[in-house]
Short mmCIF file of C-alpha atoms in Angstrom, two decimals:
data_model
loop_
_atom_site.label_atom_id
_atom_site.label_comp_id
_atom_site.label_asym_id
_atom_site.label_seq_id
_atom_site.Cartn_x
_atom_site.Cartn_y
_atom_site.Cartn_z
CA UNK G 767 6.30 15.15 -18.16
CA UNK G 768 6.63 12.87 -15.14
CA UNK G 769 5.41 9.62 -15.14
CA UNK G 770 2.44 10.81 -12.20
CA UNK G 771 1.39 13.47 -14.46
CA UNK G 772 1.04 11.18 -17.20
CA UNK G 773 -1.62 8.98 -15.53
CA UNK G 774 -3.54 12.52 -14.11
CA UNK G 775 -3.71 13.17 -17.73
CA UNK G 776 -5.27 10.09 -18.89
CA UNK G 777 -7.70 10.37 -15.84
CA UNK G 778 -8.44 13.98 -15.62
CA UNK G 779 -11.94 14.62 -13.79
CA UNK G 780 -11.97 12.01 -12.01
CA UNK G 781 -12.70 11.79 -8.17
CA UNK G 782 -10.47 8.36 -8.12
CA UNK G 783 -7.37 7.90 -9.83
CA UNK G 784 -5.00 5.14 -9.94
CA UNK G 785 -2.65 2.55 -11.65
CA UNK G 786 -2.75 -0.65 -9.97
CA UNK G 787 -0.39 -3.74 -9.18
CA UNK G 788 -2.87 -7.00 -8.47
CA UNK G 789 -0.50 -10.35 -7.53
CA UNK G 790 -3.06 -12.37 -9.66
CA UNK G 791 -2.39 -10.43 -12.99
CA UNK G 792 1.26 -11.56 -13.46
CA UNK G 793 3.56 -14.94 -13.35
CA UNK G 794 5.49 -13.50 -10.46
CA UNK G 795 2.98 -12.77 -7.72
CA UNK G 796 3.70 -10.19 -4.65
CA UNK G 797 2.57 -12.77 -2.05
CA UNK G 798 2.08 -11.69 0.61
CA UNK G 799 0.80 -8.63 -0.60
CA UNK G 800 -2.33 -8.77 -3.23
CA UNK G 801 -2.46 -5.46 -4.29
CA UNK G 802 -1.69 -2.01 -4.34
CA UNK G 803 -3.29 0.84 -5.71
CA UNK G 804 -1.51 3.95 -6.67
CA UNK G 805 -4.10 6.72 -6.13
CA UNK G 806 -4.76 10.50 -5.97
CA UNK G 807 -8.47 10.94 -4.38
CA UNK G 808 -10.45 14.27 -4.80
CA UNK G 809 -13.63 13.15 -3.56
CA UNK G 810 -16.07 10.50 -1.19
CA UNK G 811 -14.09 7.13 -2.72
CA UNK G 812 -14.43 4.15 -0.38
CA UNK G 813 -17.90 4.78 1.45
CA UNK G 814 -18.42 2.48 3.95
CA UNK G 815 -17.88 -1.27 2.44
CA UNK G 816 -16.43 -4.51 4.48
CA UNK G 817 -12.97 -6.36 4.88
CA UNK G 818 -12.32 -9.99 5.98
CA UNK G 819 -9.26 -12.01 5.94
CA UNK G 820 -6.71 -9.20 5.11
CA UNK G 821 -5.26 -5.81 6.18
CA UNK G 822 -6.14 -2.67 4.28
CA UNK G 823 -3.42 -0.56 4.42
CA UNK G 824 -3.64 3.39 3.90
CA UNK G 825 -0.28 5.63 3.17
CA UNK G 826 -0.36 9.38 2.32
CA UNK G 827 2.41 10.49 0.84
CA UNK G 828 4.19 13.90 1.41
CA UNK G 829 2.72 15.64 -1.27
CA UNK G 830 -0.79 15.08 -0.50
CA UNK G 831 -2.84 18.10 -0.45
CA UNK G 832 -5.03 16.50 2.34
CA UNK G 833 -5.70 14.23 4.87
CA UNK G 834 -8.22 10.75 5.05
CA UNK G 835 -10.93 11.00 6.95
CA UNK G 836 -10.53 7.56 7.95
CA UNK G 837 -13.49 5.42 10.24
CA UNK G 838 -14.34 1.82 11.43
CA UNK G 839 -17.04 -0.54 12.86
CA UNK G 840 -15.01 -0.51 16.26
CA UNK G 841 -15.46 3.00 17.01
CA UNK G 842 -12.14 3.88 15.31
CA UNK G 843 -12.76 7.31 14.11
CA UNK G 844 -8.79 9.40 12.99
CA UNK G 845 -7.64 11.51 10.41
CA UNK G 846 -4.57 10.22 8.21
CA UNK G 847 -2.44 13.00 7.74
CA UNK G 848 -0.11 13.78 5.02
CA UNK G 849 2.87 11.08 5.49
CA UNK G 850 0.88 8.56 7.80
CA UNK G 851 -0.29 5.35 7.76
CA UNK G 852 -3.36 3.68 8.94
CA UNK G 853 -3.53 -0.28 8.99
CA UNK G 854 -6.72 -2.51 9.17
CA UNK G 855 -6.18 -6.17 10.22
CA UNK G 856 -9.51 -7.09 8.96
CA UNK G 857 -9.61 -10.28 10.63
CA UNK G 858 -12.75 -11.88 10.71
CA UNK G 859 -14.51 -8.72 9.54
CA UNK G 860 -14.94 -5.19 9.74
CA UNK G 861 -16.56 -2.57 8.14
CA UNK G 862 -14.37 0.57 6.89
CA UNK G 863 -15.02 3.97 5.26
CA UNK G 864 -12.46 6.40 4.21
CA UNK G 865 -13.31 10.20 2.81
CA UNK G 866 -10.91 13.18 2.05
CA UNK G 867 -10.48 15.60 4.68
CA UNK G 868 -11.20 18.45 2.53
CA UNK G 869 -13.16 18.82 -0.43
CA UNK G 870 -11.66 20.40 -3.45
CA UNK G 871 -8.39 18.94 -2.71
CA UNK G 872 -6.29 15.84 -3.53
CA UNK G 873 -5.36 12.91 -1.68
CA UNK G 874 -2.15 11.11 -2.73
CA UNK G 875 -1.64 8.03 -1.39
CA UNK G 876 -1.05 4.32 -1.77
CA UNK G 877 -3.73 1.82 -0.99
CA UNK G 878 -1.96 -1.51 0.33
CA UNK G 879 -3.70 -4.48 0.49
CA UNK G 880 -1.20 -7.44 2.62
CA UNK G 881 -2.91 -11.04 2.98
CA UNK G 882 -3.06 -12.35 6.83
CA UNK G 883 -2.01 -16.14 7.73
CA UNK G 884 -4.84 -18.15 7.50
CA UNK G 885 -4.51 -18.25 11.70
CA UNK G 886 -5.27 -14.93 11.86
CA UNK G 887 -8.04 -14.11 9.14
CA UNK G 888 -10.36 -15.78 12.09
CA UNK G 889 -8.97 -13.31 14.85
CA UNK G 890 -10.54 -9.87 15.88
CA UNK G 891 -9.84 -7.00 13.68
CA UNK G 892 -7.89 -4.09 15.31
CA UNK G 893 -6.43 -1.36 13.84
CA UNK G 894 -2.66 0.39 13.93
CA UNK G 895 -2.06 3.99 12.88
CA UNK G 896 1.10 5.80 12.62
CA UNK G 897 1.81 9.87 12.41
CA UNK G 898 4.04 10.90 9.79
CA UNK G 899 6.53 12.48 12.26
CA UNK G 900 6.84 9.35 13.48
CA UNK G 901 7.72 7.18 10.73
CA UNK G 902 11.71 6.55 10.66
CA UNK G 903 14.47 8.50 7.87
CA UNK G 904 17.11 6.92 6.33
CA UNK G 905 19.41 9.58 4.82
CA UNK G 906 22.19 8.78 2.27
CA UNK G 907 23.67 10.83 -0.55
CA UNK G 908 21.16 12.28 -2.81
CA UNK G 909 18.25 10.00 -1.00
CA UNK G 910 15.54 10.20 1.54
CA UNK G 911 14.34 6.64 2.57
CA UNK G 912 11.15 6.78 5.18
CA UNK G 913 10.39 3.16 6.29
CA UNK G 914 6.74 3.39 7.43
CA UNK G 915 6.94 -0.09 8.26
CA UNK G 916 9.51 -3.09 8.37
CA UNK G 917 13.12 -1.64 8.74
CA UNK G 918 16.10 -0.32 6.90
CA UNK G 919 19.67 -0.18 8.54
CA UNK G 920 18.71 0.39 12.00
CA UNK G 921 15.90 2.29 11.42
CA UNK G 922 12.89 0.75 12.69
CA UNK G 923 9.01 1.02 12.13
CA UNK G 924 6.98 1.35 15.45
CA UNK G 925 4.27 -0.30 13.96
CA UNK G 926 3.88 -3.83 15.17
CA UNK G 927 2.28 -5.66 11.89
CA UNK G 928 0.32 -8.93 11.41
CA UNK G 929 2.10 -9.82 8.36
CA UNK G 930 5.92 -9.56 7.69
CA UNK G 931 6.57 -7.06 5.18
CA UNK G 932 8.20 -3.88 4.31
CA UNK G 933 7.81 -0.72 2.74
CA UNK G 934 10.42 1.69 1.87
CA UNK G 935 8.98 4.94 0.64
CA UNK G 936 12.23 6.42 -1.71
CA UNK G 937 12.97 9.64 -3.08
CA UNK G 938 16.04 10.18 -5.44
CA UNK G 939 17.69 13.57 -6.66
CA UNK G 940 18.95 13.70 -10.29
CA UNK G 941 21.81 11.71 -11.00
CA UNK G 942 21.50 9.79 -7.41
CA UNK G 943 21.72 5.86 -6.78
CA UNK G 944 20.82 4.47 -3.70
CA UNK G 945 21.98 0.99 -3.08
CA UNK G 946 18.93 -1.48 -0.96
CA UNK G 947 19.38 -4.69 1.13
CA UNK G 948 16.16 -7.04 0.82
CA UNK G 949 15.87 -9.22 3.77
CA UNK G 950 16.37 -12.81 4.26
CA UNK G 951 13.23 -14.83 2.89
CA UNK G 952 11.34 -11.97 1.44
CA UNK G 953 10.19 -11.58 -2.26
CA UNK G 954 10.18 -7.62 -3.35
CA UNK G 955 9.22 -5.33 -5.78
CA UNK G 956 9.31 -1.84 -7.04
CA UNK G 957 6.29 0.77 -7.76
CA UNK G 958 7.56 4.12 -9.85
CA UNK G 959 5.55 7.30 -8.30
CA UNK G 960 7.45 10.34 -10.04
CA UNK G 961 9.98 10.77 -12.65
CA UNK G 962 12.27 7.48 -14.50
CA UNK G 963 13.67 5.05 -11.88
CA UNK G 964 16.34 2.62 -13.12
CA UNK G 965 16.06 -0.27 -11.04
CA UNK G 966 19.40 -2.31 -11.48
CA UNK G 967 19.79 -0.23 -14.72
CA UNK G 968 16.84 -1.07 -15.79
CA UNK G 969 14.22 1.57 -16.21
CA UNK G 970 10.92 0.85 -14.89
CA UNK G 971 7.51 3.46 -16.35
CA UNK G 972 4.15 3.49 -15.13
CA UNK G 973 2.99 2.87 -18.50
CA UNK G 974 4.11 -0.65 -18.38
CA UNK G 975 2.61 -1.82 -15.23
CA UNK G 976 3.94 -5.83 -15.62
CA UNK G 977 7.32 -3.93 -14.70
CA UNK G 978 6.51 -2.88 -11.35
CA UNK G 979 7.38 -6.55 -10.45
CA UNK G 980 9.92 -7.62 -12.93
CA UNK G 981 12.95 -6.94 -9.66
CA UNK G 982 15.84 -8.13 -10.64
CA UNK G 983 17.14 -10.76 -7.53
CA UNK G 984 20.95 -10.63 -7.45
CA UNK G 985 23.15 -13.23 -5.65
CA UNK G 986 24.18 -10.80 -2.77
CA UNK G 987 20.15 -9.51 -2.31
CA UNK G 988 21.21 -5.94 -3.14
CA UNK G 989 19.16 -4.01 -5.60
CA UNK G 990 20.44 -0.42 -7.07
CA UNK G 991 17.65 2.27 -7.69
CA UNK G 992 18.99 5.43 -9.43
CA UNK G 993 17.85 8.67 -11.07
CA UNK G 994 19.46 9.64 -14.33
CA UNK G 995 16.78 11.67 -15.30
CA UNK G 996 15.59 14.26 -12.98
CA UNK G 997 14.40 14.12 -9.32
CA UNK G 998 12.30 10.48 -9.07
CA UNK G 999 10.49 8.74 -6.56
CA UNK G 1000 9.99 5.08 -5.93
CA UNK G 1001 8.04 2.52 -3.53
CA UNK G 1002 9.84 -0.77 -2.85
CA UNK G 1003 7.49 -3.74 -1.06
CA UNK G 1004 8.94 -6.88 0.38
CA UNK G 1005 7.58 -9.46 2.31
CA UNK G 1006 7.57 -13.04 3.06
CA UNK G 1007 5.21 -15.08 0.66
CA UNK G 1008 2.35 -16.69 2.92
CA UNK G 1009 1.88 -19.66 -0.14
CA UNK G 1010 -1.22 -19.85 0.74
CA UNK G 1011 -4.30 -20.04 -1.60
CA UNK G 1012 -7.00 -16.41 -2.35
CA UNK G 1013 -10.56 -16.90 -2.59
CA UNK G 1014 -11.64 -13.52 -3.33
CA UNK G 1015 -15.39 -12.26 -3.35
CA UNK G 1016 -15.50 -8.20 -3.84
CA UNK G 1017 -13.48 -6.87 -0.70
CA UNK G 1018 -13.32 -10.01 1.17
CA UNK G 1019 -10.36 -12.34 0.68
CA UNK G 1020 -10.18 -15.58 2.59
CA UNK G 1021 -7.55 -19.06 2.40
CA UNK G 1022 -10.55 -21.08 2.07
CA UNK G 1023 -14.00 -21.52 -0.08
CA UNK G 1024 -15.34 -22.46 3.12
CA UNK G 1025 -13.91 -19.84 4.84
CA UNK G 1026 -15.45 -17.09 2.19
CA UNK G 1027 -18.46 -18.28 2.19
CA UNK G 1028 -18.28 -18.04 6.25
CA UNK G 1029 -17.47 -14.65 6.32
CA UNK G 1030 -19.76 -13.45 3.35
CA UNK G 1031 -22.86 -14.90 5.44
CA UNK G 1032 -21.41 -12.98 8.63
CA UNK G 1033 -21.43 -9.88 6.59
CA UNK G 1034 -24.93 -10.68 5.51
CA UNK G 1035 -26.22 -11.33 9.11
CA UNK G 1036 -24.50 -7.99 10.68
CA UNK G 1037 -21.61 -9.83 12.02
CA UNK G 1038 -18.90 -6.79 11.17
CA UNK G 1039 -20.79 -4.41 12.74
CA UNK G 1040 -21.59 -0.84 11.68
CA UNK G 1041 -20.23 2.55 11.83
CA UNK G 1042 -21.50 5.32 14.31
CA UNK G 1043 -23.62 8.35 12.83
CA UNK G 1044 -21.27 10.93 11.79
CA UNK G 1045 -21.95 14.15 14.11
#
């Protein structure tokens, strides 16, 4: 059984599904990023709820079974399809709401959630979205690489992000390696989706979650994910660390008490704003 039917298993029923990766839960943190959650969505999971100081990140995979109805307190109203990406720079707040596009069906998608500079958690929010035809292929011998943002060998995201990061979404046929380059200055690790990945040899299971960020650094910044097992699939984050400090009140995640307690009181007062009456 594959490592994604596993969790389903352990879930089954459900409306929200997930195995999570938090940068506070482990020696090695993630910085930038402070979390991901690996998710499969079947019904109304994130009803509308605010952000400050950080982007949420939303990215369907493939195999998803649906689209996101996705919305915002700046009139942003889209629908994430299969293989896209929606970003929100939170800022100094916003209010956010995502629902599945059809009910009955499954969402499967990551949830990203990537710190902003302390700079820019007091800018305006905005939001970046990305179609899935759109996001770049890498193609090498028994590998598919799509970079929906940051870039691989020449192949370059569109998206023009608030944070530096990448993410390389990585799909492996049996018996397949794929060699990866992590950039200058960035700290990376790898999420399993489907299947065994060895990561440098070493094979990394969604039961043991603390291994998601156990990557191997070698001298020459090359890590080797491989399939020995059957088809897999693989996530691989990078980014430059912000070393910054996380003061962290439900959704909201600022560099400063001072700063939190700013933005919960905005929140309080209306501040974010509100979304528009669904039609």
């Amino acid at each position: 059984m594959s490592s994604s039917a596993r969790l389903q298993r352990m879930n089954h029923g459900s409306q929200f599904r997930a195995f999570s990766l938090r940068g506070d839960q482990y020696a090695k943190p993630i910085d930038p990023f402070l979390g991901v959650d690996h998710a499969w969505i079947s019904g109304p999971t994130f009803p509308p709820h605010p952000h400050a100081g950080f982007s949420a990140v939303s990215y369907l995979f493939l195999d998803s079974e649906t689209g996101i109805d996705n919305r915002d307190s700046l009139g942003n109203r889209n629908l994430i399809q299969p293989g896209g990406l929606h970003w929100t720079a939170a800022g100094q707040g916003i209010v956010h709401e995502e629902v599945p596009a059809e009910p009955g069906k499954t969402v499967h998608m990551l949830q990203i959630f990537i710190n902003l500079s302390e700079r820019k958690q007091d800018a305006a929010p905005f939001a970046l979205s990305l179609e899935a035809q759109d996001v770049p292929v890498v193609y090498k011998p028994g590998a598919k690489i799509r970079v929906p943002f940051g870039c691989l060998e020449g192949a370059v995201s569109p998206l023009a992000v608030p944070t530096e990061v990448r993410l390389l979404d990585i799909s492996l046929e049996d018996g397949s390696e794929v060699a990866i380059s992590i950039p200058e200055g960035h700290v990376a690790f790898v999420m399993p989706i489907d299947g065994e990945v060895l990561v440098d040899g070493k094979p990394l299971d969604l039961t043991k979650p603390e291994a998601a960020v156990d990557l191997p650094q070698t001298a020459d910044r090359v890590v080797t994910l491989a399939a020995k097992k059957g088809n897999a699939k693989a996530v691989m984050f990078s980014g430059v660390p912000l070393n910054q400090p996380v003061f962290w009140q439900g959704p909201l995640a600022l560099a400063s008490a001072e700063a939190l307690t700013k933005a919960v009181s905005g929140y309080q007062r209306g501040a974010f704003g509100t979304l528009q009456a669904v039609n």
